[in-house]
Short mmCIF file of C-alpha atoms in Angstrom, two decimals:
data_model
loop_
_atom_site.label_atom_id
_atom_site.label_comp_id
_atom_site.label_asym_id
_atom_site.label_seq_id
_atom_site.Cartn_x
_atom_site.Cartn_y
_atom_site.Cartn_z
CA UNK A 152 40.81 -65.77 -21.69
CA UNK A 153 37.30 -66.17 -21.95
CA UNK A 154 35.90 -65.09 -25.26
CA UNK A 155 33.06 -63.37 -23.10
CA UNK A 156 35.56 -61.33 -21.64
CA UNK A 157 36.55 -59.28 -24.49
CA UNK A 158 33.56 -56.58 -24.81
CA UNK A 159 33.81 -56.67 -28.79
CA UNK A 160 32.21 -60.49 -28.47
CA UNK A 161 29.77 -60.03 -25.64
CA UNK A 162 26.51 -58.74 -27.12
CA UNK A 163 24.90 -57.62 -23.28
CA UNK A 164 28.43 -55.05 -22.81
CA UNK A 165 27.61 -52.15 -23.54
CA UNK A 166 29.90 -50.53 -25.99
CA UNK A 167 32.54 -47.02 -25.51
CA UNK A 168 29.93 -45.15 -27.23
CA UNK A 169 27.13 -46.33 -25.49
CA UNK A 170 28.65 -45.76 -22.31
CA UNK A 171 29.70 -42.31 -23.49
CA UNK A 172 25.68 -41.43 -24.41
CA UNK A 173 24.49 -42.69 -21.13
CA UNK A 174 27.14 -39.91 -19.09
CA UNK A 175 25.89 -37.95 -21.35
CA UNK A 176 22.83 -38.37 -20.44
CA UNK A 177 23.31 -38.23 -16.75
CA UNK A 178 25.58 -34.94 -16.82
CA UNK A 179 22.76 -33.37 -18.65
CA UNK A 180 19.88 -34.31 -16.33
CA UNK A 181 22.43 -32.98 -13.41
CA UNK A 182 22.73 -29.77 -15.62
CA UNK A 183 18.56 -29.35 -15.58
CA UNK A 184 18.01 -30.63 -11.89
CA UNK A 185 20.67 -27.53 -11.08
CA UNK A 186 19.09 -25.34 -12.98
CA UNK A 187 15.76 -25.84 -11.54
CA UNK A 188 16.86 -25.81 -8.40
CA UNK A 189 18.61 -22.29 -8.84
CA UNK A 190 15.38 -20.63 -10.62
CA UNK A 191 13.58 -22.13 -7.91
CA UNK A 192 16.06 -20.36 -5.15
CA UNK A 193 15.70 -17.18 -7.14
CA UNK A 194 11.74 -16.93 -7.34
CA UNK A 195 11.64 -17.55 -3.42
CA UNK A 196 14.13 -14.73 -3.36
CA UNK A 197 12.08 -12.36 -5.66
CA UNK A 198 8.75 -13.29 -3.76
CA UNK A 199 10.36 -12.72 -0.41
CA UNK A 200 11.87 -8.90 -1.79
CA UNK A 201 8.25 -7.86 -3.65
CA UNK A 202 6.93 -8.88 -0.46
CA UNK A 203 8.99 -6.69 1.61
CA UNK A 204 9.22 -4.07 -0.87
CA UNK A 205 5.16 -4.01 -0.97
CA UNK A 206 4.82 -3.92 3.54
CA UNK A 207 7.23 -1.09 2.60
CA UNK A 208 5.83 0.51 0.02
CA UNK A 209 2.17 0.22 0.18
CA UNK A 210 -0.59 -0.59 2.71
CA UNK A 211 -3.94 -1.81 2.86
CA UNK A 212 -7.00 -0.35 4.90
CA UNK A 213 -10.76 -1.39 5.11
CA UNK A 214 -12.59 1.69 5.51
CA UNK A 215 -15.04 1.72 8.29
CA UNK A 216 -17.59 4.29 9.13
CA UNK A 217 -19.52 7.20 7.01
CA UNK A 218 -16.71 9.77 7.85
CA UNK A 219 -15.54 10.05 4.35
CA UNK A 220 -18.82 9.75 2.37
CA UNK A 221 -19.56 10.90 -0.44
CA UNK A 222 -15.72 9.84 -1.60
CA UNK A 223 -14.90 6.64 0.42
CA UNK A 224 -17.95 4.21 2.08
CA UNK A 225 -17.63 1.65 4.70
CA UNK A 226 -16.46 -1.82 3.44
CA UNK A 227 -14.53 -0.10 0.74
CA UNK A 228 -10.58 -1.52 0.55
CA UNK A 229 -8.18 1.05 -0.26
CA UNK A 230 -4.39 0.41 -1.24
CA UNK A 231 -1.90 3.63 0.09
CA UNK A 232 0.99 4.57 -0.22
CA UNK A 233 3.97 4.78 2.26
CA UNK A 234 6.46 7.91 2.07
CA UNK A 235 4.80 10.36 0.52
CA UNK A 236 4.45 14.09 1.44
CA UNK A 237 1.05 14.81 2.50
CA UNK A 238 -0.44 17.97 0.86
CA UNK A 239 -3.97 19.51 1.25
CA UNK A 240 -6.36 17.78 -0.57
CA UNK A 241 -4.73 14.68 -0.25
CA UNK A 242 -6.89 11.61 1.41
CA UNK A 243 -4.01 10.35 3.85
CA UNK A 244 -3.99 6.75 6.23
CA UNK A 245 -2.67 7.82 9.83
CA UNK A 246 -2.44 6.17 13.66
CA UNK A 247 -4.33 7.85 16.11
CA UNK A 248 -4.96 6.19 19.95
CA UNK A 249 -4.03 2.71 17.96
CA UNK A 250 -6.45 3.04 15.37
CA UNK A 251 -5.97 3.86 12.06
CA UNK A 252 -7.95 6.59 10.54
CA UNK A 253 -8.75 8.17 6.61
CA UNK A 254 -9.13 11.64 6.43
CA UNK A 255 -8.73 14.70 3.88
CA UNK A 256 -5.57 17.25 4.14
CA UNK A 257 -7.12 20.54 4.43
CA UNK A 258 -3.89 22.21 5.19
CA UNK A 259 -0.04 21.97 6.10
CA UNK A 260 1.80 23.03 8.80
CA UNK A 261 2.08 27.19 9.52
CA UNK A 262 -1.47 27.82 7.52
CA UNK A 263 -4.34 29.18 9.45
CA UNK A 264 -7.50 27.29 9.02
CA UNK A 265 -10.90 29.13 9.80
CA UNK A 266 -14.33 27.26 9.28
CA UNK A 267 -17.21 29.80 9.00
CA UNK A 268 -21.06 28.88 11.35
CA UNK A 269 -22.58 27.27 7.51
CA UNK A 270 -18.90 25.26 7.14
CA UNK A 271 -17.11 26.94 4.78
CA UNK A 272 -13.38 26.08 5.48
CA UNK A 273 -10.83 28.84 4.83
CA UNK A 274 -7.69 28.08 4.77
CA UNK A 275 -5.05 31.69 5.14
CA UNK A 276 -8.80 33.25 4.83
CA UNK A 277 -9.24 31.77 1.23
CA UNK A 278 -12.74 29.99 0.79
CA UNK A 279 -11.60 26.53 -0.37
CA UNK A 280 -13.19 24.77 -3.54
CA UNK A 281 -14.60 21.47 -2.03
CA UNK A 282 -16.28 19.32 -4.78
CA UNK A 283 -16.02 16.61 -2.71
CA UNK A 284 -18.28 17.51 -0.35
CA UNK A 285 -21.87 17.29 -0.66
CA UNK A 286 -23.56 19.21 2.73
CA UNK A 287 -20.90 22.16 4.42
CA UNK A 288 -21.44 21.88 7.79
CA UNK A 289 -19.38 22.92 10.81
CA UNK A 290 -19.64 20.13 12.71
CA UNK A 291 -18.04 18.99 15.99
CA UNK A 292 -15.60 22.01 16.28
CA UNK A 293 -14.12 22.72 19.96
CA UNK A 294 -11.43 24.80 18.90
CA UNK A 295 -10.38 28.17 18.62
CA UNK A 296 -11.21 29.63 15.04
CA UNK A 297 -8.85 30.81 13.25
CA UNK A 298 -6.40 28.05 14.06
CA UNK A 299 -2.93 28.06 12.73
CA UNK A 300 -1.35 24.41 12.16
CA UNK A 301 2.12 23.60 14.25
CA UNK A 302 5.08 22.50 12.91
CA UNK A 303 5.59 19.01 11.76
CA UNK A 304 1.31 18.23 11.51
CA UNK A 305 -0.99 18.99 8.89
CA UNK A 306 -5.02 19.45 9.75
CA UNK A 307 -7.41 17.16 8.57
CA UNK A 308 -10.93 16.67 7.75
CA UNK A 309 -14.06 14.14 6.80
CA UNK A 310 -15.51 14.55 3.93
CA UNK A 311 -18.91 13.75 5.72
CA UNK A 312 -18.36 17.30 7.66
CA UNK A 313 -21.29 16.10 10.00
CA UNK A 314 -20.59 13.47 11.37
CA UNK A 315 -16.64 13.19 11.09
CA UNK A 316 -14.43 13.21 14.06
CA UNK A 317 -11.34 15.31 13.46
CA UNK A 318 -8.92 17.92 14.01
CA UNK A 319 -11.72 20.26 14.56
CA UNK A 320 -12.19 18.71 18.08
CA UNK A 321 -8.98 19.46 20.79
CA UNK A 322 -9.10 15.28 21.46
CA UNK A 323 -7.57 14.81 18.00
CA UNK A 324 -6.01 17.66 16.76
CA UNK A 325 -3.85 18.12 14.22
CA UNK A 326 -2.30 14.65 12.43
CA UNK A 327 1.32 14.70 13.27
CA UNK A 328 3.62 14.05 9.90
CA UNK A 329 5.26 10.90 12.17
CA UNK A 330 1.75 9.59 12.48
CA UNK A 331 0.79 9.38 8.70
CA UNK A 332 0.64 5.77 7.14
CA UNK A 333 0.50 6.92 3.63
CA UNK A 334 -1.31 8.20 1.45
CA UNK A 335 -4.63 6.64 -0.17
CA UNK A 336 -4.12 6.27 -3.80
CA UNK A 337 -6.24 3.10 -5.18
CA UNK A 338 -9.90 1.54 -4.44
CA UNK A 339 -9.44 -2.15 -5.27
CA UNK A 340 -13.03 -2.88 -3.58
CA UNK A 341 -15.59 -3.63 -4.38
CA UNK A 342 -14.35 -4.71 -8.29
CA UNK A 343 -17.12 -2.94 -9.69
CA UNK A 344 -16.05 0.48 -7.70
CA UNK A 345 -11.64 0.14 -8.82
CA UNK A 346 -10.66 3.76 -9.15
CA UNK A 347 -7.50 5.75 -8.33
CA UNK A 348 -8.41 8.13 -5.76
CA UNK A 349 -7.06 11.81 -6.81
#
């Protein structure tokens, strides 16, 4: 026997312990690539669920048009959200002819809505208080006043009573519950303009 063939004399062997680092070494580099590989897995999972959970959950809508000045102007990106109960007052995101629309709750279904000739809107013949309004006006109207809202629909309005298209005219009509999006709850632009919308 060669006395390179014994490890203990060959100096380029590397020893028992040596050996033993270097597994070491390798099992723990294993350990971290699996690791990584698993938190990356679990992000993509967590992205994938906040992104269904926010389609779900929330919407986004550009408003377009004057409709809803002085509260909402064209350009202006509003976040709303899905499954809530619409109730007067509310600003709610609904499909009409495949379009979606913005418009204010004025009342739910079984009130009676009445709008007087200078456009003061009663609602089960109580003036409402509209500080979000600027100008009353009666507007497009080609329904019969007072009006009682069916089942299952709630009547909306523009805030911009002149020129807003809405359940005042027959072509519209009341917003059917199935119909509503959501329910506008956040301006996120422009930056300068971020405000929840009450």
């Amino acid at each position: 026997m060669n006395d390179n063939d014994n490890p203990e004399n060959n100096p380029n062997r590397p020893s028992v312990e040596q050996i033993n680092t270097e597994l070491d070494r390798r099992v723990t580099w294993q350990e971290v690539k699996k690791a990584i590989i698993d938190t990356v897995k679990n992000l993509i999972v967590i992205a994938a669920a906040a992104v269904l959970v926010a389609n779900l959950v929330i919407s986004v809508v550009i408003v377009s048009r004057s409709s809803m000045n002085p509260t909402l102007y064209d350009g202006e990106v509003i976040v709303s959200l899905r499954w809530t109960s619409a109730k007067p007052g509310d600003i709610i995101v609904f499909y009409y002819n495949n379009n979606i629309l913005m418009k204010r709750v004025i009342a739910k279904e079984g009130d009676w809505v009445n709008i007087s000739d200078d456009g003061t809107v009663y609602v089960n013949e109580k003036a409402l208080d509209e500080p979000y309004i600027t100008e009353k006006s009666l507007g497009e109207c080609d329904i019969e006043m007072p009006y009682q809202v069916p089942d299952g629909s709630v009547f909306v309005m523009g805030d911009n009573r002149k020129t807003s298209a809405d359940s005042r005219l027959r072509d519209i009509g009341p917003v059917k519950t199935e119909n509503i999006v959501g329910k506008a709850f956040l301006r996120i632009w422009p930056l300068t303009k971020i405000s929840y919308i009450g």
